Every structure is written in C-alpha cells, then in structure tokens.
Amino acid sequence: MKKVLIPVTNHATLGETEQENGTFSPELTHVVHVLKEAGIDYEIASIKGGKAPIYGQDIEGDDVNSNMLSDKDFQNRVNNTTPVSQVNIADYDAVFYPGGFGLLSDLATNQDFAKLAAQLYERGGIIAAVCHGPAALLPIDLSNGESLLADKSITSFTREEEIDYGTIDDVPFLLEEALTRKAARFNKIQPWGSFVVEDDRLITGQNPASAHAVGKAIVDHLAV
C-alpha cells in the first residue's frame, strides 16, 4: 500500500499574534479524503509530535471537512502526531504539506523535515503542498546543494489573497515573495479559484479551493 507523510505545524497562532491558528482544517481533510478513497495510507507528523493545532473546523457547507473531522481514526492521528525524530522516510512514497498560517513559524525553516523530504524526492518520491504549505519547501536543499525550487514552477497563497483575508500585516513573511525569490517561476490566477501546478514530481496548489485537486494529483502520480 502506498503511504503519504503529512507534516503539520506545532505553532498554534498566526505569527506572533494571539489569533488561534495552526493547520487549516479543509486543506488537510480534503486531501486525506481523496487519499482514503484511493486506498492510500497516510501518517500525520510534526516537529515535536503530539496534538496538532487545527482551525477551520466549523466551516458551514463543507461536508468533506465535517465528515473527516468526525472520523475517530483521523482525530486520533491529529491528536497524536508522530514526532519528526521517529519518522522513517523510507516508509513513504510522498510528502504532503497542508497549509494554514502556523507553519510559517516552524516548518518554513525546519531542517529535519526538509532533509527527509529531499531524501524522498531524490529517490523518486512526490512532494506536494497547498496554500501556505509551500512555505515548507523553502528549506529543502538537494544533495547537489541546489534548492529543490531552483528549477521548479510553483504556486501558493498569493499576496492578493493575504490582503483579502486580512492577514497581510500579521504574517511572519509574505509567502509569494519568498517563493518568487527562490523558485524558477511563481504562478497564480485570480484569488480563490482552484489552481494547481505540477512540475515533475512537485505538486503545489494556490489556496484552500485547490486542496481537492492537489489530493487528486498526488493520487494520479502514485498510480503511475
């Protein structure tokens, strides 16, 4: 059975504010839903391990999000994430980083997960991320010393979407700018539409609306 590693943040607020944050629930639940339907296993991990902070559980009209959140197995995995020190990357075929603002304060600079992701990618694995998840791609360097992003075309949550969401002044850094400076090409469409970029074995989605399509792209790549 194919298996996906899902690193999530331990940081429970938006940057240095006191606003409740962490991983944005629909970006995790929609992808896990797609993986489960395809018979693909997953493991939720974090830098420290333990219960992962999550927000966005109360979104109305999102049945996938509601149903996944009520799933006891899923809740158990969220409440008992595997610490990075216990992750054996050889067990996984892909790494997926869901978004939420929390990871801008930890996974965006974490070398432990970055090194594991580089190992997986260099042996033919898949790396995927959605919304703010691509921040976790910033510290990933390959064995040749080059950034994973150096020759890649990607997308992420955009400056316009930060403005619309009212977070432009509170984020630790502007993700679109950081990625534009590091990646070969940054791509985006008008705010809030579903948009996914696939470049070799790197899959990125622009915003929460892109989560389902990112999950499907992961499944399609794993089926090859």
mmCIF file with all atom_site columns, N, CA and C in Angstrom, residues 160-218:
data_model
loop_
_atom_site.group_PDB
_atom_site.id
_atom_site.type_symbol
_atom_site.label_atom_id
_atom_site.label_alt_id
_atom_site.label_comp_id
_atom_site.label_asym_id
_atom_site.label_entity_id
_atom_site.label_seq_id
_atom_site.pdbx_PDB_ins_code
_atom_site.Cartn_x
_atom_site.Cartn_y
_atom_site.Cartn_z
_atom_site.occupancy
_atom_site.B_iso_or_equiv
_atom_site.pdbx_formal_charge
_atom_site.auth_seq_id
_atom_site.auth_comp_id
_atom_site.auth_asym_id
_atom_site.auth_atom_id
_atom_site.pdbx_PDB_model_num
ATOM 1   N N  . GLU A 1 160 ? -2.495  38.867 -3.038  1.00 0.00 ? 160 GLU A N  1
ATOM 2   C CA . GLU A 1 160 ? -3.874  39.347 -3.121  1.00 0.00 ? 160 GLU A CA 1
ATOM 3   C C  . GLU A 1 160 ? -4.771  38.613 -2.143  1.00 0.00 ? 160 GLU A C  1
ATOM 4   N N  . GLU A 1 161 ? -4.551  37.318 -1.994  1.00 0.00 ? 161 GLU A N  1
ATOM 5   C CA . GLU A 1 161 ? -5.371  36.534 -1.072  1.00 0.00 ? 161 GLU A CA 1
ATOM 6   C C  . GLU A 1 161 ? -5.060  36.885 0.383   1.00 0.00 ? 161 GLU A C  1
ATOM 7   N N  . GLU A 1 162 ? -3.799  37.193 0.680   1.00 0.00 ? 162 GLU A N  1
ATOM 8   C CA . GLU A 1 162 ? -3.455  37.674 2.032   1.00 0.00 ? 162 GLU A CA 1
ATOM 9   C C  . GLU A 1 162 ? -4.204  38.979 2.336   1.00 0.00 ? 162 GLU A C  1
ATOM 10  N N  . ILE A 1 163 ? -4.275  39.854 1.352   1.00 0.00 ? 163 ILE A N  1
ATOM 11  C CA . ILE A 1 163 ? -4.986  41.123 1.532   1.00 0.00 ? 163 ILE A CA 1
ATOM 12  C C  . ILE A 1 163 ? -6.475  40.866 1.755   1.00 0.00 ? 163 ILE A C  1
ATOM 13  N N  . ASP A 1 164 ? -7.058  40.038 0.895   1.00 0.00 ? 164 ASP A N  1
ATOM 14  C CA . ASP A 1 164 ? -8.488  39.722 1.017   1.00 0.00 ? 164 ASP A CA 1
ATOM 15  C C  . ASP A 1 164 ? -8.807  39.093 2.369   1.00 0.00 ? 164 ASP A C  1
ATOM 16  N N  . TYR A 1 165 ? -7.909  38.254 2.861   1.00 0.00 ? 165 TYR A N  1
ATOM 17  C CA . TYR A 1 165 ? -8.135  37.501 4.096   1.00 0.00 ? 165 TYR A CA 1
ATOM 18  C C  . TYR A 1 165 ? -7.843  38.344 5.345   1.00 0.00 ? 165 TYR A C  1
ATOM 19  N N  . GLY A 1 166 ? -7.236  39.522 5.131   1.00 0.00 ? 166 GLY A N  1
ATOM 20  C CA . GLY A 1 166 ? -6.951  40.418 6.249   1.00 0.00 ? 166 GLY A CA 1
ATOM 21  C C  . GLY A 1 166 ? -5.737  40.040 7.066   1.00 0.00 ? 166 GLY A C  1
ATOM 22  N N  . THR A 1 167 ? -4.825  39.260 6.463   1.00 0.00 ? 167 THR A N  1
ATOM 23  C CA . THR A 1 167 ? -3.665  38.760 7.205   1.00 0.00 ? 167 THR A CA 1
ATOM 24  C C  . THR A 1 167 ? -2.337  39.361 6.733   1.00 0.00 ? 167 THR A C  1
ATOM 25  N N  . ILE A 1 168 ? -2.388  40.239 5.761   1.00 0.00 ? 168 ILE A N  1
ATOM 26  C CA . ILE A 1 168 ? -1.163  40.749 5.146   1.00 0.00 ? 168 ILE A CA 1
ATOM 27  C C  . ILE A 1 168 ? -0.228  41.414 6.167   1.00 0.00 ? 168 ILE A C  1
ATOM 28  N N  . ASP A 1 169 ? -0.788  42.024 7.215   1.00 0.00 ? 169 ASP A N  1
ATOM 29  C CA . ASP A 1 169 ? 0.042   42.724 8.203   1.00 0.00 ? 169 ASP A CA 1
ATOM 30  C C  . ASP A 1 169 ? 0.481   41.835 9.362   1.00 0.00 ? 169 ASP A C  1
ATOM 31  N N  . ASP A 1 170 ? -0.052  40.608 9.446   1.00 0.00 ? 170 ASP A N  1
ATOM 32  C CA . ASP A 1 170 ? 0.234   39.740 10.591  1.00 0.00 ? 170 ASP A CA 1
ATOM 33  C C  . ASP A 1 170 ? 1.120   38.538 10.257  1.00 0.00 ? 170 ASP A C  1
ATOM 34  N N  . VAL A 1 171 ? 1.237   38.203 8.969   1.00 0.00 ? 171 VAL A N  1
ATOM 35  C CA . VAL A 1 171 ? 2.043   37.033 8.614   1.00 0.00 ? 171 VAL A CA 1
ATOM 36  C C  . VAL A 1 171 ? 3.523   37.309 8.896   1.00 0.00 ? 171 VAL A C  1
ATOM 37  N N  . PRO A 1 172 ? 4.275   36.274 9.334   1.00 0.00 ? 172 PRO A N  1
ATOM 38  C CA . PRO A 1 172 ? 5.706   36.451 9.613   1.00 0.00 ? 172 PRO A CA 1
ATOM 39  C C  . PRO A 1 172 ? 6.493   36.901 8.386   1.00 0.00 ? 172 PRO A C  1
ATOM 40  N N  . PHE A 1 173 ? 6.059   36.449 7.210   1.00 0.00 ? 173 PHE A N  1
ATOM 41  C CA . PHE A 1 173 ? 6.655   36.895 5.957   1.00 0.00 ? 173 PHE A CA 1
ATOM 42  C C  . PHE A 1 173 ? 5.651   36.635 4.839   1.00 0.00 ? 173 PHE A C  1
ATOM 43  N N  . LEU A 1 174 ? 5.810   37.332 3.728   1.00 0.00 ? 174 LEU A N  1
ATOM 44  C CA . LEU A 1 174 ? 4.899   37.168 2.593   1.00 0.00 ? 174 LEU A CA 1
ATOM 45  C C  . LEU A 1 174 ? 5.368   35.972 1.758   1.00 0.00 ? 174 LEU A C  1
ATOM 46  N N  . LEU A 1 175 ? 4.576   34.919 1.743   1.00 0.00 ? 175 LEU A N  1
ATOM 47  C CA . LEU A 1 175 ? 4.988   33.668 1.123   1.00 0.00 ? 175 LEU A CA 1
ATOM 48  C C  . LEU A 1 175 ? 5.231   33.818 -0.375  1.00 0.00 ? 175 LEU A C  1
ATOM 49  N N  . GLU A 1 176 ? 4.339   34.523 -1.069  1.00 0.00 ? 176 GLU A N  1
ATOM 50  C CA . GLU A 1 176 ? 4.528   34.679 -2.521  1.00 0.00 ? 176 GLU A CA 1
ATOM 51  C C  . GLU A 1 176 ? 5.890   35.298 -2.829  1.00 0.00 ? 176 GLU A C  1
ATOM 52  N N  . GLU A 1 177 ? 6.278   36.304 -2.099  1.00 0.00 ? 177 GLU A N  1
ATOM 53  C CA . GLU A 1 177 ? 7.563   36.954 -2.345  1.00 0.00 ? 177 GLU A CA 1
ATOM 54  C C  . GLU A 1 177 ? 8.724   35.989 -2.074  1.00 0.00 ? 177 GLU A C  1
ATOM 55  N N  . ALA A 1 178 ? 8.657   35.263 -0.954  1.00 0.00 ? 178 ALA A N  1
ATOM 56  C CA . ALA A 1 178 ? 9.738   34.335 -0.597  1.00 0.00 ? 178 ALA A CA 1
ATOM 57  C C  . ALA A 1 178 ? 9.904   33.256 -1.659  1.00 0.00 ? 178 ALA A C  1
ATOM 58  N N  . LEU A 1 179 ? 8.785   32.746 -2.167  1.00 0.00 ? 179 LEU A N  1
ATOM 59  C CA . LEU A 1 179 ? 8.857   31.698 -3.183  1.00 0.00 ? 179 LEU A CA 1
ATOM 60  C C  . LEU A 1 179 ? 9.307   32.249 -4.534  1.00 0.00 ? 179 LEU A C  1
ATOM 61  N N  . THR A 1 180 ? 8.857   33.460 -4.863  1.00 0.00 ? 180 THR A N  1
ATOM 62  C CA . THR A 1 180 ? 9.250   34.077 -6.124  1.00 0.00 ? 180 THR A CA 1
ATOM 63  C C  . THR A 1 180 ? 10.763  34.298 -6.181  1.00 0.00 ? 180 THR A C  1
ATOM 64  N N  . ARG A 1 181 ? 11.345  34.623 -5.042  1.00 0.00 ? 181 ARG A N  1
ATOM 65  C CA . ARG A 1 181 ? 12.791  34.843 -4.985  1.00 0.00 ? 181 ARG A CA 1
ATOM 66  C C  . ARG A 1 181 ? 13.582  33.532 -5.081  1.00 0.00 ? 181 ARG A C  1
ATOM 67  N N  . LYS A 1 182 ? 12.954  32.402 -4.751  1.00 0.00 ? 182 LYS A N  1
ATOM 68  C CA . LYS A 1 182 ? 13.681  31.136 -4.679  1.00 0.00 ? 182 LYS A CA 1
ATOM 69  C C  . LYS A 1 182 ? 13.375  30.181 -5.828  1.00 0.00 ? 182 LYS A C  1
ATOM 70  N N  . ALA A 1 183 ? 12.148  30.203 -6.313  1.00 0.00 ? 183 ALA A N  1
ATOM 71  C CA . ALA A 1 183 ? 11.742  29.266 -7.367  1.00 0.00 ? 183 ALA A CA 1
ATOM 72  C C  . ALA A 1 183 ? 12.053  29.832 -8.749  1.00 0.00 ? 183 ALA A C  1
ATOM 73  N N  . ALA A 1 184 ? 12.095  28.933 -9.744  1.00 0.00 ? 184 ALA A N  1
ATOM 74  C CA . ALA A 1 184 ? 12.333  29.380 -11.113 1.00 0.00 ? 184 ALA A CA 1
ATOM 75  C C  . ALA A 1 184 ? 11.163  30.231 -11.616 1.00 0.00 ? 184 ALA A C  1
ATOM 76  N N  . ARG A 1 185 ? 9.947   29.848 -11.221 1.00 0.00 ? 185 ARG A N  1
ATOM 77  C CA . ARG A 1 185 ? 8.772   30.593 -11.683 1.00 0.00 ? 185 ARG A CA 1
ATOM 78  C C  . ARG A 1 185 ? 7.650   30.474 -10.664 1.00 0.00 ? 185 ARG A C  1
ATOM 79  N N  . PHE A 1 186 ? 7.021   31.591 -10.335 1.00 0.00 ? 186 PHE A N  1
ATOM 80  C CA . PHE A 1 186 ? 5.832   31.588 -9.472  1.00 0.00 ? 186 PHE A CA 1
ATOM 81  C C  . PHE A 1 186 ? 4.616   31.859 -10.351 1.00 0.00 ? 186 PHE A C  1
ATOM 82  N N  . ASN A 1 187 ? 3.570   31.058 -10.164 1.00 0.00 ? 187 ASN A N  1
ATOM 83  C CA . ASN A 1 187 ? 2.353   31.165 -10.975 1.00 0.00 ? 187 ASN A CA 1
ATOM 84  C C  . ASN A 1 187 ? 1.147   31.445 -10.088 1.00 0.00 ? 187 ASN A C  1
ATOM 85  N N  . LYS A 1 188 ? 0.174   32.179 -10.618 1.00 0.00 ? 188 LYS A N  1
ATOM 86  C CA . LYS A 1 188 ? -1.063  32.392 -9.860  1.00 0.00 ? 188 LYS A CA 1
ATOM 87  C C  . LYS A 1 188 ? -2.192  32.782 -10.801 1.00 0.00 ? 188 LYS A C  1
ATOM 88  N N  . ILE A 1 189 ? -3.425  32.566 -10.319 1.00 0.00 ? 189 ILE A N  1
ATOM 89  C CA . ILE A 1 189 ? -4.614  33.028 -11.019 1.00 0.00 ? 189 ILE A CA 1
ATOM 90  C C  . ILE A 1 189 ? -5.327  34.021 -10.107 1.00 0.00 ? 189 ILE A C  1
ATOM 91  N N  . GLN A 1 190 ? -6.491  34.487 -10.528 1.00 0.00 ? 190 GLN A N  1
ATOM 92  C CA . GLN A 1 190 ? -7.267  35.399 -9.683  1.00 0.00 ? 190 GLN A CA 1
ATOM 93  C C  . GLN A 1 190 ? -7.539  34.748 -8.331  1.00 0.00 ? 190 GLN A C  1
ATOM 94  N N  . PRO A 1 191 ? -7.661  35.531 -7.270  1.00 0.00 ? 191 PRO A N  1
ATOM 95  C CA . PRO A 1 191 ? -7.841  34.979 -5.929  1.00 0.00 ? 191 PRO A CA 1
ATOM 96  C C  . PRO A 1 191 ? -8.997  33.995 -5.811  1.00 0.00 ? 191 PRO A C  1
ATOM 97  N N  . TRP A 1 192 ? -8.744  32.939 -5.046  1.00 0.00 ? 192 TRP A N  1
ATOM 98  C CA . TRP A 1 192 ? -9.731  31.995 -4.522  1.00 0.00 ? 192 TRP A CA 1
ATOM 99  C C  . TRP A 1 192 ? -10.211 30.938 -5.497  1.00 0.00 ? 192 TRP A C  1
ATOM 100 N N  . GLY A 1 193 ? -9.690  30.922 -6.717  1.00 0.00 ? 193 GLY A N  1
ATOM 101 C CA . GLY A 1 193 ? -10.037 29.848 -7.637  1.00 0.00 ? 193 GLY A CA 1
ATOM 102 C C  . GLY A 1 193 ? -9.111  28.656 -7.459  1.00 0.00 ? 193 GLY A C  1
ATOM 103 N N  . SER A 1 194 ? -9.562  27.473 -7.860  1.00 0.00 ? 194 SER A N  1
ATOM 104 C CA . SER A 1 194 ? -8.725  26.281 -7.771  1.00 0.00 ? 194 SER A CA 1
ATOM 105 C C  . SER A 1 194 ? -7.629  26.337 -8.828  1.00 0.00 ? 194 SER A C  1
ATOM 106 N N  . PHE A 1 195 ? -6.380  26.140 -8.408  1.00 0.00 ? 195 PHE A N  1
ATOM 107 C CA . PHE A 1 195 ? -5.244  26.202 -9.330  1.00 0.00 ? 195 PHE A CA 1
ATOM 108 C C  . PHE A 1 195 ? -4.115  25.334 -8.798  1.00 0.00 ? 195 PHE A C  1
ATOM 109 N N  . VAL A 1 196 ? -3.657  24.424 -9.638  1.00 0.00 ? 196 VAL A N  1
ATOM 110 C CA . VAL A 1 196 ? -2.587  23.502 -9.260  1.00 0.00 ? 196 VAL A CA 1
ATOM 111 C C  . VAL A 1 196 ? -1.490  23.538 -10.311 1.00 0.00 ? 196 VAL A C  1
ATOM 112 N N  . VAL A 1 197 ? -0.248  23.540 -9.859  1.00 0.00 ? 197 VAL A N  1
ATOM 113 C CA . VAL A 1 197 ? 0.905   23.465 -10.752 1.00 0.00 ? 197 VAL A CA 1
ATOM 114 C C  . VAL A 1 197 ? 1.643   22.156 -10.478 1.00 0.00 ? 197 VAL A C  1
ATOM 115 N N  . GLU A 1 198 ? 1.880   21.392 -11.532 1.00 0.00 ? 198 GLU A N  1
ATOM 116 C CA . GLU A 1 198 ? 2.654   20.155 -11.417 1.00 0.00 ? 198 GLU A CA 1
ATOM 117 C C  . GLU A 1 198 ? 3.938   20.316 -12.230 1.00 0.00 ? 198 GLU A C  1
ATOM 118 N N  . ASP A 1 199 ? 5.078   20.198 -11.578 1.00 0.00 ? 199 ASP A N  1
ATOM 119 C CA . ASP A 1 199 ? 6.376   20.289 -12.241 1.00 0.00 ? 199 ASP A CA 1
ATOM 120 C C  . ASP A 1 199 ? 7.196   19.074 -11.833 1.00 0.00 ? 199 ASP A C  1
ATOM 121 N N  . ASP A 1 200 ? 7.334   18.143 -12.755 1.00 0.00 ? 200 ASP A N  1
ATOM 122 C CA . ASP A 1 200 ? 7.974   16.865 -12.464 1.00 0.00 ? 200 ASP A CA 1
ATOM 123 C C  . ASP A 1 200 ? 7.216   16.206 -11.311 1.00 0.00 ? 200 ASP A C  1
ATOM 124 N N  . ARG A 1 201 ? 7.871   15.955 -10.180 1.00 0.00 ? 201 ARG A N  1
ATOM 125 C CA . ARG A 1 201 ? 7.209   15.299 -9.041  1.00 0.00 ? 201 ARG A CA 1
ATOM 126 C C  . ARG A 1 201 ? 6.918   16.282 -7.910  1.00 0.00 ? 201 ARG A C  1
ATOM 127 N N  . LEU A 1 202 ? 6.812   17.571 -8.245  1.00 0.00 ? 202 LEU A N  1
ATOM 128 C CA . LEU A 1 202 ? 6.443   18.606 -7.275  1.00 0.00 ? 202 LEU A CA 1
ATOM 129 C C  . LEU A 1 202 ? 5.067   19.154 -7.628  1.00 0.00 ? 202 LEU A C  1
ATOM 130 N N  . ILE A 1 203 ? 4.127   19.065 -6.676  1.00 0.00 ? 203 ILE A N  1
ATOM 131 C CA . ILE A 1 203 ? 2.743   19.482 -6.891  1.00 0.00 ? 203 ILE A CA 1
ATOM 132 C C  . ILE A 1 203 ? 2.414   20.591 -5.900  1.00 0.00 ? 203 ILE A C  1
ATOM 133 N N  . THR A 1 204 ? 1.943   21.745 -6.383  1.00 0.00 ? 204 THR A N  1
ATOM 134 C CA . THR A 1 204 ? 1.559   22.827 -5.481  1.00 0.00 ? 204 THR A CA 1
ATOM 135 C C  . THR A 1 204 ? 0.193   23.387 -5.863  1.00 0.00 ? 204 THR A C  1
ATOM 136 N N  . GLY A 1 205 ? -0.587  23.774 -4.839  1.00 0.00 ? 205 GLY A N  1
ATOM 137 C CA . GLY A 1 205 ? -1.903  24.362 -5.047  1.00 0.00 ? 205 GLY A CA 1
ATOM 138 C C  . GLY A 1 205 ? -1.963  25.752 -4.439  1.00 0.00 ? 205 GLY A C  1
ATOM 139 N N  . GLN A 1 206 ? -2.753  26.634 -5.032  1.00 0.00 ? 206 GLN A N  1
ATOM 140 C CA . GLN A 1 206 ? -2.722  28.054 -4.657  1.00 0.00 ? 206 GLN A CA 1
ATOM 141 C C  . GLN A 1 206 ? -3.400  28.367 -3.331  1.00 0.00 ? 206 GLN A C  1
ATOM 142 N N  . ASN A 1 207 ? -4.519  27.718 -3.034  1.00 0.00 ? 207 ASN A N  1
ATOM 143 C CA . ASN A 1 207 ? -5.367  28.166 -1.915  1.00 0.00 ? 207 ASN A CA 1
ATOM 144 C C  . ASN A 1 207 ? -6.255  27.027 -1.425  1.00 0.00 ? 207 ASN A C  1
ATOM 145 N N  . PRO A 1 208 ? -7.100  27.265 -0.419  1.00 0.00 ? 208 PRO A N  1
ATOM 146 C CA . PRO A 1 208 ? -7.947  26.174 0.086   1.00 0.00 ? 208 PRO A CA 1
ATOM 147 C C  . PRO A 1 208 ? -8.799  25.499 -0.985  1.00 0.00 ? 208 PRO A C  1
ATOM 148 N N  . ALA A 1 209 ? -9.266  26.271 -1.964  1.00 0.00 ? 209 ALA A N  1
ATOM 149 C CA . ALA A 1 209 ? -10.102 25.707 -3.027  1.00 0.00 ? 209 ALA A CA 1
ATOM 150 C C  . ALA A 1 209 ? -9.347  24.708 -3.891  1.00 0.00 ? 209 ALA A C  1
ATOM 151 N N  . SER A 1 210 ? -8.030  24.711 -3.782  1.00 0.00 ? 210 SER A N  1
ATOM 152 C CA . SER A 1 210 ? -7.183  23.835 -4.603  1.00 0.00 ? 210 SER A CA 1
ATOM 153 C C  . SER A 1 210 ? -6.869  22.500 -3.930  1.00 0.00 ? 210 SER A C  1
ATOM 154 N N  . ALA A 1 211 ? -7.301  22.320 -2.692  1.00 0.00 ? 211 ALA A N  1
ATOM 155 C CA . ALA A 1 211 ? -6.897  21.133 -1.923  1.00 0.00 ? 211 ALA A CA 1
ATOM 156 C C  . ALA A 1 211 ? -7.346  19.829 -2.572  1.00 0.00 ? 211 ALA A C  1
ATOM 157 N N  . HIS A 1 212 ? -8.592  19.772 -3.016  1.00 0.00 ? 212 HIS A N  1
ATOM 158 C CA . HIS A 1 212 ? -9.085  18.540 -3.637  1.00 0.00 ? 212 HIS A CA 1
ATOM 159 C C  . HIS A 1 212 ? -8.248  18.190 -4.859  1.00 0.00 ? 212 HIS A C  1
ATOM 160 N N  . ALA A 1 213 ? -7.960  19.179 -5.696  1.00 0.00 ? 213 ALA A N  1
ATOM 161 C CA . ALA A 1 213 ? -7.193  18.941 -6.919  1.00 0.00 ? 213 ALA A CA 1
ATOM 162 C C  . ALA A 1 213 ? -5.763  18.517 -6.607  1.00 0.00 ? 213 ALA A C  1
ATOM 163 N N  . VAL A 1 214 ? -5.195  19.038 -5.527  1.00 0.00 ? 214 VAL A N  1
ATOM 164 C CA . VAL A 1 214 ? -3.858  18.609 -5.110  1.00 0.00 ? 214 VAL A CA 1
ATOM 165 C C  . VAL A 1 214 ? -3.906  17.143 -4.685  1.00 0.00 ? 214 VAL A C  1
ATOM 166 N N  . GLY A 1 215 ? -4.920  16.777 -3.906  1.00 0.00 ? 215 GLY A N  1
ATOM 167 C CA . GLY A 1 215 ? -5.076  15.384 -3.498  1.00 0.00 ? 215 GLY A CA 1
ATOM 168 C C  . GLY A 1 215 ? -5.201  14.457 -4.694  1.00 0.00 ? 215 GLY A C  1
ATOM 169 N N  . LYS A 1 216 ? -5.981  14.865 -5.676  1.00 0.00 ? 216 LYS A N  1
ATOM 170 C CA . LYS A 1 216 ? -6.153  14.041 -6.886  1.00 0.00 ? 216 LYS A CA 1
ATOM 171 C C  . LYS A 1 216 ? -4.835  13.920 -7.648  1.00 0.00 ? 216 LYS A C  1
ATOM 172 N N  . ALA A 1 217 ? -4.070  15.010 -7.696  1.00 0.00 ? 217 ALA A N  1
ATOM 173 C CA . ALA A 1 217 ? -2.783  14.963 -8.405  1.00 0.00 ? 217 ALA A CA 1
ATOM 174 C C  . ALA A 1 217 ? -1.817  14.008 -7.709  1.00 0.00 ? 217 ALA A C  1
ATOM 175 N N  . ILE A 1 218 ? -1.832  14.003 -6.377  1.00 0.00 ? 218 ILE A N  1
ATOM 176 C CA . ILE A 1 218 ? -0.987  13.064 -5.624  1.00 0.00 ? 218 ILE A CA 1
ATOM 177 C C  . ILE A 1 218 ? -1.360  11.627 -5.982  1.00 0.00 ? 218 ILE A C  1
#
